[in-house]
PDB file of N, CA, C and O and ligand atoms in Angstrom:
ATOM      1  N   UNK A   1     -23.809 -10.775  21.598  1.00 79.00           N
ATOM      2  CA  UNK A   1     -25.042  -9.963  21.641  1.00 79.00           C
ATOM      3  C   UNK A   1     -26.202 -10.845  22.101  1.00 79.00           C
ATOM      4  O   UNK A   1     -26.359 -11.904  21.493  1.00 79.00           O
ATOM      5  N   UNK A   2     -26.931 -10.578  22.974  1.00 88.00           N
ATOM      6  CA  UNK A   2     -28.053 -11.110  23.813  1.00 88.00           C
ATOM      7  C   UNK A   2     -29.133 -11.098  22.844  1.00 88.00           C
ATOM      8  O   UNK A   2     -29.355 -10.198  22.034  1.00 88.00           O
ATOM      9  N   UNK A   3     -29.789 -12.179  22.997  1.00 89.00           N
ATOM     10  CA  UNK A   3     -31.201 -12.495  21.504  1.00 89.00           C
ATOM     11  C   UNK A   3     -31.998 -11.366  21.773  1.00 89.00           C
ATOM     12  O   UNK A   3     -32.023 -10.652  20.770  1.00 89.00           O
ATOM     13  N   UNK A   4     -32.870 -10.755  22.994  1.00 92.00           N
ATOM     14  CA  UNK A   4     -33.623  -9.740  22.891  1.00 92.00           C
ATOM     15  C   UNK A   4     -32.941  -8.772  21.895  1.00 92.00           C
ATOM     16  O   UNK A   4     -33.752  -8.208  21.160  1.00 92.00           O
ATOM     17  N   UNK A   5     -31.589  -8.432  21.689  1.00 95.00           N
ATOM     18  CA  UNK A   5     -30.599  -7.106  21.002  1.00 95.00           C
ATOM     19  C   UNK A   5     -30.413  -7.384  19.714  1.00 95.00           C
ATOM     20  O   UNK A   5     -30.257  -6.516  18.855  1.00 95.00           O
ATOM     21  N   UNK A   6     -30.420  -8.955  19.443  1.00 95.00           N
ATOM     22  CA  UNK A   6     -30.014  -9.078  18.074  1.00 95.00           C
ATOM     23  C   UNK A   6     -31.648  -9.186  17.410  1.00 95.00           C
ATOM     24  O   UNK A   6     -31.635  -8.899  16.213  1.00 95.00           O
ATOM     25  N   UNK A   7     -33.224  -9.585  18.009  1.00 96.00           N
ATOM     26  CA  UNK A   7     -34.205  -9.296  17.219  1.00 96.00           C
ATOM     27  C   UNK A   7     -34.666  -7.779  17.449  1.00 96.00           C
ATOM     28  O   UNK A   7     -35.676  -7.463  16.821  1.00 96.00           O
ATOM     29  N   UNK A   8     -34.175  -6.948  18.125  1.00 96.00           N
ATOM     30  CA  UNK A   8     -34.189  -5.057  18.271  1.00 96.00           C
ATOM     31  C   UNK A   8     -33.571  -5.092  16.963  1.00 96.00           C
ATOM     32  O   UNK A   8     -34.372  -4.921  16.044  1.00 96.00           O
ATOM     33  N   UNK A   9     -32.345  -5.270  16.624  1.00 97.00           N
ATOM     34  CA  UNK A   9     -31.548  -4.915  16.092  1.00 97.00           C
ATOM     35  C   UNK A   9     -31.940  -4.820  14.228  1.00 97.00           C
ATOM     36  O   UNK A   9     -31.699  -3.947  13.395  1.00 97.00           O
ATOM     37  N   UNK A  10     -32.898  -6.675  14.101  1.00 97.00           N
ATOM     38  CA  UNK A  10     -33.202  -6.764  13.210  1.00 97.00           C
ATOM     39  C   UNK A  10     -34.615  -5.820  12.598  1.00 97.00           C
ATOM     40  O   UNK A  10     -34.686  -5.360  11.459  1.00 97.00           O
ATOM     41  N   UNK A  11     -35.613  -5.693  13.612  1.00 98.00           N
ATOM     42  CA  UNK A  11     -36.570  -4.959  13.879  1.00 98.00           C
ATOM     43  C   UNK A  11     -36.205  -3.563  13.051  1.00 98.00           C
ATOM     44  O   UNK A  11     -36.741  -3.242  11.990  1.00 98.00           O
ATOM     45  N   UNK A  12     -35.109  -2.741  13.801  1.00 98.00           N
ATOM     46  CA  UNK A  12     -34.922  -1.589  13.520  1.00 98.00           C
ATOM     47  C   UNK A  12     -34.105  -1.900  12.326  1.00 98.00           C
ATOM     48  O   UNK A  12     -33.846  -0.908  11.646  1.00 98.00           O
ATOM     49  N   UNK A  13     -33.746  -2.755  12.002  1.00 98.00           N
ATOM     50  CA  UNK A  13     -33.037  -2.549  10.450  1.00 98.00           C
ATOM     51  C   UNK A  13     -34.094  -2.608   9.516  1.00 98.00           C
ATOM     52  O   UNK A  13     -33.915  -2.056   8.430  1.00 98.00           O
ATOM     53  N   UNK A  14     -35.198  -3.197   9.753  1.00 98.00           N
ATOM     54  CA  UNK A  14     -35.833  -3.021   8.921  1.00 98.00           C
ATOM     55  C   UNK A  14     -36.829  -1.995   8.733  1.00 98.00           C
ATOM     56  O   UNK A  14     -37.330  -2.077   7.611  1.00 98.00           O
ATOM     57  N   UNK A  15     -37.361  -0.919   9.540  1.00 97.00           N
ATOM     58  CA  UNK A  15     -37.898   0.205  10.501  1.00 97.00           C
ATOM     59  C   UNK A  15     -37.991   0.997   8.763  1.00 97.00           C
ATOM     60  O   UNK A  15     -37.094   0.925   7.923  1.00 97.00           O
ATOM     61  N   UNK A  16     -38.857   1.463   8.654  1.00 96.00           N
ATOM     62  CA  UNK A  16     -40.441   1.643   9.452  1.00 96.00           C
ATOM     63  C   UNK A  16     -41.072   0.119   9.003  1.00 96.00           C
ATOM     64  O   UNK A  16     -42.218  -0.177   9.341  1.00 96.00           O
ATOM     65  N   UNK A  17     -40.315  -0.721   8.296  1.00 98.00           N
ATOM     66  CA  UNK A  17     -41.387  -1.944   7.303  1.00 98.00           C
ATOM     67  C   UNK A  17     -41.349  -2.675   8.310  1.00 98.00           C
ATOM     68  O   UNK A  17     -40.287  -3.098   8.767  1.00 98.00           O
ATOM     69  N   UNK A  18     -42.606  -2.961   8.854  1.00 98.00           N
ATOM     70  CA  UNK A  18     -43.307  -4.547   9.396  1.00 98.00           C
ATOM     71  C   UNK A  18     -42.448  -5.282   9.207  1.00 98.00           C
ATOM     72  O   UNK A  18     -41.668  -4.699   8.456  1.00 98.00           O
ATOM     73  N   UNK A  19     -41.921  -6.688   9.534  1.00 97.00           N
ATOM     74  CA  UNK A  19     -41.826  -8.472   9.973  1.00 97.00           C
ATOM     75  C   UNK A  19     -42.101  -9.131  10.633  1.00 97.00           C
ATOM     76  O   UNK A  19     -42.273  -8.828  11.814  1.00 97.00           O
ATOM     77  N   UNK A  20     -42.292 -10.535  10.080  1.00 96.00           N
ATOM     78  CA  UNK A  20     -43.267 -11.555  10.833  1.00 96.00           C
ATOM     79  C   UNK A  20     -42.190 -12.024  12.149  1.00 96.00           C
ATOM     80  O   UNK A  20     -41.052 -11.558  12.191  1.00 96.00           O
ATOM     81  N   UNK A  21     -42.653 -12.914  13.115  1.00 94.00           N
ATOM     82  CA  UNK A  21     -41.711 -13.642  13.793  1.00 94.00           C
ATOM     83  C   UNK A  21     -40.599 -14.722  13.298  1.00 94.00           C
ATOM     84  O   UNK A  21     -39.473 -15.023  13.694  1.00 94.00           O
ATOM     85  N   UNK A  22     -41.702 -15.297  11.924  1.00 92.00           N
ATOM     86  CA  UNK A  22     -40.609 -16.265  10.692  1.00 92.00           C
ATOM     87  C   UNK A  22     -39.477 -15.604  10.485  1.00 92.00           C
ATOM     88  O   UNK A  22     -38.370 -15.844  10.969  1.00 92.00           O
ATOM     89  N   UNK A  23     -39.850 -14.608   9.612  1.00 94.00           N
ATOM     90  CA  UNK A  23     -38.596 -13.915   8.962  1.00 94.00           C
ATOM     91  C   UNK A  23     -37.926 -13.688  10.025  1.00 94.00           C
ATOM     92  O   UNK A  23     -36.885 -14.342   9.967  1.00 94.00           O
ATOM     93  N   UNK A  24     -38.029 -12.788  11.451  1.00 95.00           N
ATOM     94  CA  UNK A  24     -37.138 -12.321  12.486  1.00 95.00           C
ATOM     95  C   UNK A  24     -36.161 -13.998  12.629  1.00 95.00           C
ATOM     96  O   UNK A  24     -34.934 -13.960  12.724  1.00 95.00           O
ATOM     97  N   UNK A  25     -36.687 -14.930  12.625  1.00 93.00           N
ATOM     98  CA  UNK A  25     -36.119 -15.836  13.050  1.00 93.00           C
ATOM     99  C   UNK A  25     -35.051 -16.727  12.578  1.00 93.00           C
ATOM    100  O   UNK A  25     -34.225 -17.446  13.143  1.00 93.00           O
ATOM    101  N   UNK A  26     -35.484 -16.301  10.732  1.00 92.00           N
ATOM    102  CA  UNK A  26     -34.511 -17.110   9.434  1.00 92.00           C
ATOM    103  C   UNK A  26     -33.809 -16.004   9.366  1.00 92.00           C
ATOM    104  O   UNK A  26     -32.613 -16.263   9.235  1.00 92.00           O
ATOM    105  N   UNK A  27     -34.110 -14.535   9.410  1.00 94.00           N
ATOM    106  CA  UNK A  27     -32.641 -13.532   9.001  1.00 94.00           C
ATOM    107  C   UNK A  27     -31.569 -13.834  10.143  1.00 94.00           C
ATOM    108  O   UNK A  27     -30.355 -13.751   9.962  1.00 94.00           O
ATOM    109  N   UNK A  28     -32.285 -14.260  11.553  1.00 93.00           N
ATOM    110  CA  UNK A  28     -30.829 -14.488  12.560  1.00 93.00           C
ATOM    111  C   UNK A  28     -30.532 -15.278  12.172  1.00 93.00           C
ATOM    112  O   UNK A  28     -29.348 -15.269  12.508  1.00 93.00           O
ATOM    113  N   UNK A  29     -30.754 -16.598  11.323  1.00 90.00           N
ATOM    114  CA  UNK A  29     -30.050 -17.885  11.626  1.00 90.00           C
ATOM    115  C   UNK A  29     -30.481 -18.811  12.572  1.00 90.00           C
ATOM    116  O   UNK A  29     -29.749 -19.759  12.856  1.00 90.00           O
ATOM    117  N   UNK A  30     -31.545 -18.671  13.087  1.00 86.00           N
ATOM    118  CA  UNK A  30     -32.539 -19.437  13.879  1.00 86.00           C
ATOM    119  C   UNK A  30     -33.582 -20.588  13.199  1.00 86.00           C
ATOM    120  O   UNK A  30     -34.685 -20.866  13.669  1.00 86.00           O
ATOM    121  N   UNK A  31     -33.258 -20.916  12.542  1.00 69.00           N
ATOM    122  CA  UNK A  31     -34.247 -21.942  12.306  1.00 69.00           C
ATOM    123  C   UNK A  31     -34.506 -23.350  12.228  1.00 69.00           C
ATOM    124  O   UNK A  31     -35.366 -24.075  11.730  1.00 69.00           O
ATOM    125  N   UNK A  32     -33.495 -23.472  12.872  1.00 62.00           N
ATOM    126  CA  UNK A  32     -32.866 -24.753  13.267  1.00 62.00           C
ATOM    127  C   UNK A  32     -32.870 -24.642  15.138  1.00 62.00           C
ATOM    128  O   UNK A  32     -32.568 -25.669  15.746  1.00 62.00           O
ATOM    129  N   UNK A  33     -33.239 -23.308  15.979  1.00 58.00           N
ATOM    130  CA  UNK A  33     -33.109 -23.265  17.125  1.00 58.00           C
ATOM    131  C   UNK A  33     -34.688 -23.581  17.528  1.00 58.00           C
ATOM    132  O   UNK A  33     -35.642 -23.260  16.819  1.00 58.00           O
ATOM    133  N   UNK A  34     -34.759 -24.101  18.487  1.00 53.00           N
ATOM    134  CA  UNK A  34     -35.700 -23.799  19.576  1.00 53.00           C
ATOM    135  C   UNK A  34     -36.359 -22.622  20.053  1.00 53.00           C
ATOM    136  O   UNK A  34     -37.553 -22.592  20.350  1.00 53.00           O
ATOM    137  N   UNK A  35     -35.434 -21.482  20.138  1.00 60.00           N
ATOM    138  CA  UNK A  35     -35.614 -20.538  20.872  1.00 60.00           C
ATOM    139  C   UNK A  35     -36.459 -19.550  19.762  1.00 60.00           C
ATOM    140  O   UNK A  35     -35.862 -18.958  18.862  1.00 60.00           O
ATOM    141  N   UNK A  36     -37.681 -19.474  19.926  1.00 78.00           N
ATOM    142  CA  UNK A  36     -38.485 -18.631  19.046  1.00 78.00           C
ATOM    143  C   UNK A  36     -38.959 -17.594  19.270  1.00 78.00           C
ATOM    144  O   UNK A  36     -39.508 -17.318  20.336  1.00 78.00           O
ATOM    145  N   UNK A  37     -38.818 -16.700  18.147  1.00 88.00           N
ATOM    146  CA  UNK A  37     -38.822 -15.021  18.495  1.00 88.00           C
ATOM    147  C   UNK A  37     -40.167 -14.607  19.093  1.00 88.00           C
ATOM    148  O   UNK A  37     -40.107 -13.512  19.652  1.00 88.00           O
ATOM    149  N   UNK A  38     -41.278 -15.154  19.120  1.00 91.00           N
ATOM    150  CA  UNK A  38     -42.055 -14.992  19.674  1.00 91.00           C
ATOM    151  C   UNK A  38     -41.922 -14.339  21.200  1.00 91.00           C
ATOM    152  O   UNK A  38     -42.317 -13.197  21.431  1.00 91.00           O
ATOM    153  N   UNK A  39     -41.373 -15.116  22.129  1.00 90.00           N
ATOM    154  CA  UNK A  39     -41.950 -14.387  23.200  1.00 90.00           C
ATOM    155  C   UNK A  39     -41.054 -13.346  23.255  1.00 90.00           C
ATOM    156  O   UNK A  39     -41.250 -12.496  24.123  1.00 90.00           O
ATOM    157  N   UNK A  40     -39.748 -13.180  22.232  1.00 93.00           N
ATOM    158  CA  UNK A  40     -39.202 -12.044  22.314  1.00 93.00           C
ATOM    159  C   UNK A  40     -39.548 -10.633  21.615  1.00 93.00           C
ATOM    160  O   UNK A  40     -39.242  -9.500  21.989  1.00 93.00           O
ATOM    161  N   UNK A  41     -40.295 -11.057  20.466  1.00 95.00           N
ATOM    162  CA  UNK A  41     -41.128  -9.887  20.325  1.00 95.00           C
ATOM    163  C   UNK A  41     -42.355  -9.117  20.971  1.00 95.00           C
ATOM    164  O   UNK A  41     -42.575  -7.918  20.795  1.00 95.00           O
ATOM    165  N   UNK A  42     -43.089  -9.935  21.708  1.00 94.00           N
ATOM    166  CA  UNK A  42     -43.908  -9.832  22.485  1.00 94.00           C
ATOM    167  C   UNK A  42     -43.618  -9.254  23.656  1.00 94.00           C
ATOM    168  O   UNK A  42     -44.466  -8.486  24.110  1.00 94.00           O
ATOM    169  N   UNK A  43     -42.581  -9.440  24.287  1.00 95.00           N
ATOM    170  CA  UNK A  43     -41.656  -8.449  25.016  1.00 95.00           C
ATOM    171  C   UNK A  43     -41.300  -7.151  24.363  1.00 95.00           C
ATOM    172  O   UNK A  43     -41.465  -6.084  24.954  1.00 95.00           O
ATOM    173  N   UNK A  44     -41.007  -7.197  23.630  1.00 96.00           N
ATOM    174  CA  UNK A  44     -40.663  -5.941  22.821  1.00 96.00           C
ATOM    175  C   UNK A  44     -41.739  -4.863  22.860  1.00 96.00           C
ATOM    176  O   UNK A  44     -41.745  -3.720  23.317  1.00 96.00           O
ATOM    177  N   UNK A  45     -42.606  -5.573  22.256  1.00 96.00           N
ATOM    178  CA  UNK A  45     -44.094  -5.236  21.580  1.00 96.00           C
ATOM    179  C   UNK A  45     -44.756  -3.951  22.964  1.00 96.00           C
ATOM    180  O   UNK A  45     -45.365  -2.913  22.707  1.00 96.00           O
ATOM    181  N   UNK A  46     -44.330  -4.542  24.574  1.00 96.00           N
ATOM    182  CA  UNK A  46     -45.198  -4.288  25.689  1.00 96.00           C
ATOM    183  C   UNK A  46     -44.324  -2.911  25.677  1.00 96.00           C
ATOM    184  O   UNK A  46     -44.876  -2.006  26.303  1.00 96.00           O
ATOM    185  N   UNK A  47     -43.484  -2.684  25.284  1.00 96.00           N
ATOM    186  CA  UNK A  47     -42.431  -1.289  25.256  1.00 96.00           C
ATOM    187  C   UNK A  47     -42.780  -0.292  24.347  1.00 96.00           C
ATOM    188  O   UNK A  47     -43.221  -0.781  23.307  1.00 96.00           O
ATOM    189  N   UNK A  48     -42.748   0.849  24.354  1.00 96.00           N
ATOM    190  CA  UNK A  48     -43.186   2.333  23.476  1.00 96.00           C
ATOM    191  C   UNK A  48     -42.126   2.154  22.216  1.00 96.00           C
ATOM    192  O   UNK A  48     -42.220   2.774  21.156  1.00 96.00           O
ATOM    193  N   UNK A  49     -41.219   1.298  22.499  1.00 96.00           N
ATOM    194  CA  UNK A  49     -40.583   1.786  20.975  1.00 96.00           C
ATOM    195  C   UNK A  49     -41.108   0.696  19.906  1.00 96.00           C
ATOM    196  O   UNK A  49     -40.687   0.899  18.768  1.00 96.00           O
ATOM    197  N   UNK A  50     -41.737  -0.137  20.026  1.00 97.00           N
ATOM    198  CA  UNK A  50     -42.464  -1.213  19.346  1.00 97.00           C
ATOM    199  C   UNK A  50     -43.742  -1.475  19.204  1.00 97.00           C
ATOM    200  O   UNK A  50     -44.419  -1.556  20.229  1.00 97.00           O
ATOM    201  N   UNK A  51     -44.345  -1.660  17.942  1.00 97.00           N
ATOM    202  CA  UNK A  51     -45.677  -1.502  18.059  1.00 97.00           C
ATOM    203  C   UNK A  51     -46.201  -3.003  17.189  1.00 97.00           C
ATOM    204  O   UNK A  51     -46.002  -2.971  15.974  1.00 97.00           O
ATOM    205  N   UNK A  52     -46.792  -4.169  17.708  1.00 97.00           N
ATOM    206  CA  UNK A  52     -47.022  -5.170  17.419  1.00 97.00           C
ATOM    207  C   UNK A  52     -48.351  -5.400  16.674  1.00 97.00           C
ATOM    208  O   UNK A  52     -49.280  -5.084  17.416  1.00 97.00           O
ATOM    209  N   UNK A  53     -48.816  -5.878  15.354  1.00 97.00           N
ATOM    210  CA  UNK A  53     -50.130  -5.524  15.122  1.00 97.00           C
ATOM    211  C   UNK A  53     -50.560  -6.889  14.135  1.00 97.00           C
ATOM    212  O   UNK A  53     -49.724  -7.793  14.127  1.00 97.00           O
ATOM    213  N   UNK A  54     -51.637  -7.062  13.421  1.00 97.00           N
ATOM    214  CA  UNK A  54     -52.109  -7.598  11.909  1.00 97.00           C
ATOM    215  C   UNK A  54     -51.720  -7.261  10.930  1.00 97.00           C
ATOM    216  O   UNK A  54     -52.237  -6.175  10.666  1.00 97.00           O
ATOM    217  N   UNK A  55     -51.065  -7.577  10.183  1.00 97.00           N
ATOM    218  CA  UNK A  55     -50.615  -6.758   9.275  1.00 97.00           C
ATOM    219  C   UNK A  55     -49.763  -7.585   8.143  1.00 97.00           C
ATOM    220  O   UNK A  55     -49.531  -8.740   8.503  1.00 97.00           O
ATOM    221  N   UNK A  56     -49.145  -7.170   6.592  1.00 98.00           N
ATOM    222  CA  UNK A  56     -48.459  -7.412   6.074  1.00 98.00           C
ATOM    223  C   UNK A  56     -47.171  -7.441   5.991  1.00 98.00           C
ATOM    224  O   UNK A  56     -46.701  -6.432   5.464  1.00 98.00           O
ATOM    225  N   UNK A  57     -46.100  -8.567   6.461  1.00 97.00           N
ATOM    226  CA  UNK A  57     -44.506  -8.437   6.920  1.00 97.00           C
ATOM    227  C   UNK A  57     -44.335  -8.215   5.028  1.00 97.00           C
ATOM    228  O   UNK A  57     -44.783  -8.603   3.949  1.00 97.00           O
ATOM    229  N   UNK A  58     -43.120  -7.094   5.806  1.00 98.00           N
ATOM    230  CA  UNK A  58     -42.206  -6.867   4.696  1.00 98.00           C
ATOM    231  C   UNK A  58     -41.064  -7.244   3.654  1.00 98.00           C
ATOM    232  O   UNK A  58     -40.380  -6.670   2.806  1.00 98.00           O
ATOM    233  N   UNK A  59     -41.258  -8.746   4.273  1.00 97.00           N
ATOM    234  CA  UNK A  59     -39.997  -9.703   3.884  1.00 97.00           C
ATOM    235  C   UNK A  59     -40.996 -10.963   3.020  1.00 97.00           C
ATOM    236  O   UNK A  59     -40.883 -11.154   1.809  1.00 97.00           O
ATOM    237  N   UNK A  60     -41.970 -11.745   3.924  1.00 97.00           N
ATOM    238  CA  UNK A  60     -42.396 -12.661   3.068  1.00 97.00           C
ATOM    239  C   UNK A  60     -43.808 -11.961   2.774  1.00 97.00           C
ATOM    240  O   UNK A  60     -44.586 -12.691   2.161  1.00 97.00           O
ATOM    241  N   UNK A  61     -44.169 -10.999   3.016  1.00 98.00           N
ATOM    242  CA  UNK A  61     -45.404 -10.879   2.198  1.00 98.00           C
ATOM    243  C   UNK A  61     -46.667 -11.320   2.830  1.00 98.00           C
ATOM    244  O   UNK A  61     -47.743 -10.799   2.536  1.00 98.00           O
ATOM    245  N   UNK A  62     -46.553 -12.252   3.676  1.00 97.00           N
ATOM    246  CA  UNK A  62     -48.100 -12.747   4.466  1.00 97.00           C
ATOM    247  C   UNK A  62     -48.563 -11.864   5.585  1.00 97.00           C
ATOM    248  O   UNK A  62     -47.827 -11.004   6.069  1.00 97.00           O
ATOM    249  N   UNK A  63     -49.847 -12.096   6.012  1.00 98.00           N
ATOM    250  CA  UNK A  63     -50.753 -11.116   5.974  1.00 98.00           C
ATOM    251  C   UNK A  63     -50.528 -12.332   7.578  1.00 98.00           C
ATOM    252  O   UNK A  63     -50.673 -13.553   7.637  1.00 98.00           O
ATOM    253  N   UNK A  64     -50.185 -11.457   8.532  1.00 95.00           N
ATOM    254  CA  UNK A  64     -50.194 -12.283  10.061  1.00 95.00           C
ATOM    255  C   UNK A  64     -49.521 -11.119  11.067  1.00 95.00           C
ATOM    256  O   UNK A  64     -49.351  -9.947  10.733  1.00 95.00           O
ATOM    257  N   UNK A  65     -49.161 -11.721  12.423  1.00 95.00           N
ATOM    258  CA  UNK A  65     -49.324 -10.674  13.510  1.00 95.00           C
ATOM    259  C   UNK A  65     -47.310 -10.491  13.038  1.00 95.00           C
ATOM    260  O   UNK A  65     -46.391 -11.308  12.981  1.00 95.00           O
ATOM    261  N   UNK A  66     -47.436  -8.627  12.738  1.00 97.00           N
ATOM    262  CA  UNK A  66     -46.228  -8.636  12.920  1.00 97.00           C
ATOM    263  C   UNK A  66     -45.886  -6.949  13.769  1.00 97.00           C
ATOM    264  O   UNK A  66     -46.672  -6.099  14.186  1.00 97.00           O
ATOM    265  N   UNK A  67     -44.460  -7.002  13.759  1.00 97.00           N
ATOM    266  CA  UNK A  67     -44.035  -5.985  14.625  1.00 97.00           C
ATOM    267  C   UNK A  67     -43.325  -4.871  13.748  1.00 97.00           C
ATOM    268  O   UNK A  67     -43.050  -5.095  12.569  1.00 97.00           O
ATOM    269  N   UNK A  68     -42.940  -3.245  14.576  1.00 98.00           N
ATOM    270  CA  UNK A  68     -42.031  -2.707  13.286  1.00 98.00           C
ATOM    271  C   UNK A  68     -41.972  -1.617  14.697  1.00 98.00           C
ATOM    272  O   UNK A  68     -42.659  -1.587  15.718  1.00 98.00           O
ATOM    273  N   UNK A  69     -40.827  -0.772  14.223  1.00 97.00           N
ATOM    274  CA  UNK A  69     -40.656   0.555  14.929  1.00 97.00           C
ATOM    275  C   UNK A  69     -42.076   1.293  15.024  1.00 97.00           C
ATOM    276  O   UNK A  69     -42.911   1.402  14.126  1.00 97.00           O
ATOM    277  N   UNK A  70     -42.139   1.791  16.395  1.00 95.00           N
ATOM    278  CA  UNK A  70     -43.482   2.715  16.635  1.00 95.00           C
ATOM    279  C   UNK A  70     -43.080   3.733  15.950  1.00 95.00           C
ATOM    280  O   UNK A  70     -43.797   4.727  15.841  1.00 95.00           O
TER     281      UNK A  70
HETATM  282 ZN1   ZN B   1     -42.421 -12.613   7.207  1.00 56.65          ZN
END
């Protein structure tokens, strides 16, 4: 599964609740990678089914830019 599909994937599992790019990145098993969800949410984000904002993630609780199902 291609990283854009597996942070969709995580996104919508968690749908309608907000997450940060952290959490998207420790639920894959990324945190030890390089490759940071950032510009892949941000991609996401430019698409109608994603809506990127300020807000409270639903996993750790901090108050920073996160994403969730539009
Ligand atoms: Zn978080």
């Amino acid at each position: 599964m291609s990283r854009p599909q597996e942070v969709n994937d995580f996104i919508t599992d968690h749908s309608p609740n907000p997450v940060c790019n952290k959490c998207i990145a420790n639920g894959l098993g990324w945190s030890n990678d390089a490759a940071h969800p950032a510009q892949i949410t941000g991609a996401l984000a430019t698409t109608s089914d994603f809506v990127q904002e300020t807000g409270t993630c639903s996993i750790c609780k901090d108050s920073k830019k996160v994403i969730r199902r539009a």
